[in-house]
Amino acid sequence: MRGGAAFGAALVLLYTAFISGADGITKLIAGGYAAPQLYALSGLLVIALSVAADRYPRQRQGLGTLCPKAMALRSGATVLAALSFFYAFKLLPFADVFLFIGLMPILAGLMSGPILNEPVRPVAWAALAAGFVGMVCLFPGGLGGIEIGHVWAFAAALFGTFSMVLARYIGRFEQNALAQVFYPNLALTLSMGVALPFVWVPMPLQDLAWVAGYAVLLFAARWVLVVALRLLTAYVVTPLMNLQFVWMVGIGAVAFGEMPALSTYLGVAIVVASGLWMLWDQMAPVRPGRASAFKLRTDP
């Protein structure tokens, strides 16, 4: 249990580096192109990478799924989260979007009961509350400064968390992590492809290279995250994901000239501490708990 939790935590840290790089490219591309152009092209590349990876002898499991209904829900949530993140990064400073990523542990804690039947321990709820306090510190303008970009960011956190919780649900019944990368990106490519002819703008080779880099980072991030979600509960994974703020500050400063306020760093310290606290709780001996009376009714 302890070894699995430690390995899962290492995978989440690797995920934060990959996804922060992909988010940085999203913000860069969002200034000159519509969302369907980025996601249709990158989705095709991720699909190609998934098919290629499935040819590797140690990975070869096919791209079928034992949970088609849950996979369809995860794919739809991934499409909505991708669109929401695109517009959030377009309208808000890079580090401000992290504020709403900080909400994801709270959302995961709320969703884990009815979807995963994983009641959250009292100490974990305390850590979630501490994470919320840290999230409030991350909002430099106060809650009265909510704009449309913040609405997009909240929607991104909501749908993104739902997608991750479903990934853990699916991971209970199948070990094929690659299928969980393939199908959401297939849904993203098909849905964005419908709109692509209406928004297409010619792209220079440099921007095509950025899109290719985005696809590679996204493919790697989603693959390692699915594996991590099999080893750690969703409400532990999401606080650890808050460590991507370190990457986001660095990318924001170097690439976009954005520097967060001092209160932001205080909030980050609280959020990171709550994540480490929840990891400790995950590694502690399991105590009898009361399961939720509700459960997602889908596959298998």
Coordinates of C-alpha atoms in Angstrom, one line a residue, residues 3 6 28-29 46 50 64 76 89 103 107 134 144 160 175 180 188 214 232 234 245 248 252 254 266 273 282 300:
G3 CA 4.9 1.6 -2.0
A6 CA 4.6 6.6 -3.2
L28 CA 0.2 30.7 -26.3
I29 CA -2.0 29.3 -29.1
V46 CA -2.7 11.9 -29.6
S50 CA -2.1 5.9 -28.8
G64 CA -11.2 -1.8 -26.3
G76 CA -17.7 14.0 -22.9
F89 CA -6.3 30.5 -20.3
L103 CA -10.9 23.8 -6.2
L107 CA -14.9 18.8 -6.0
G134 CA -5.3 28.4 0.3
G144 CA -16.0 40.3 -5.9
G160 CA -11.9 18.1 -15.3
Q175 CA -5.9 -2.2 -16.5
Q180 CA -8.5 6.1 -21.4
L188 CA -12.3 15.7 -28.8
Y214 CA 1.2 20.1 -27.0
L232 CA -4.4 6.8 -5.2
A234 CA -9.1 10.9 -6.5
F245 CA 1.6 25.9 -9.6
M248 CA 2.9 27.5 -13.9
G252 CA 4.1 32.5 -16.7
V254 CA 9.4 33.4 -18.5
L266 CA 0.9 32.0 0.8
A273 CA 0.6 21.3 2.7
Q282 CA -3.9 7.7 2.2
P300 CA -19.6 -3.1 -15.8

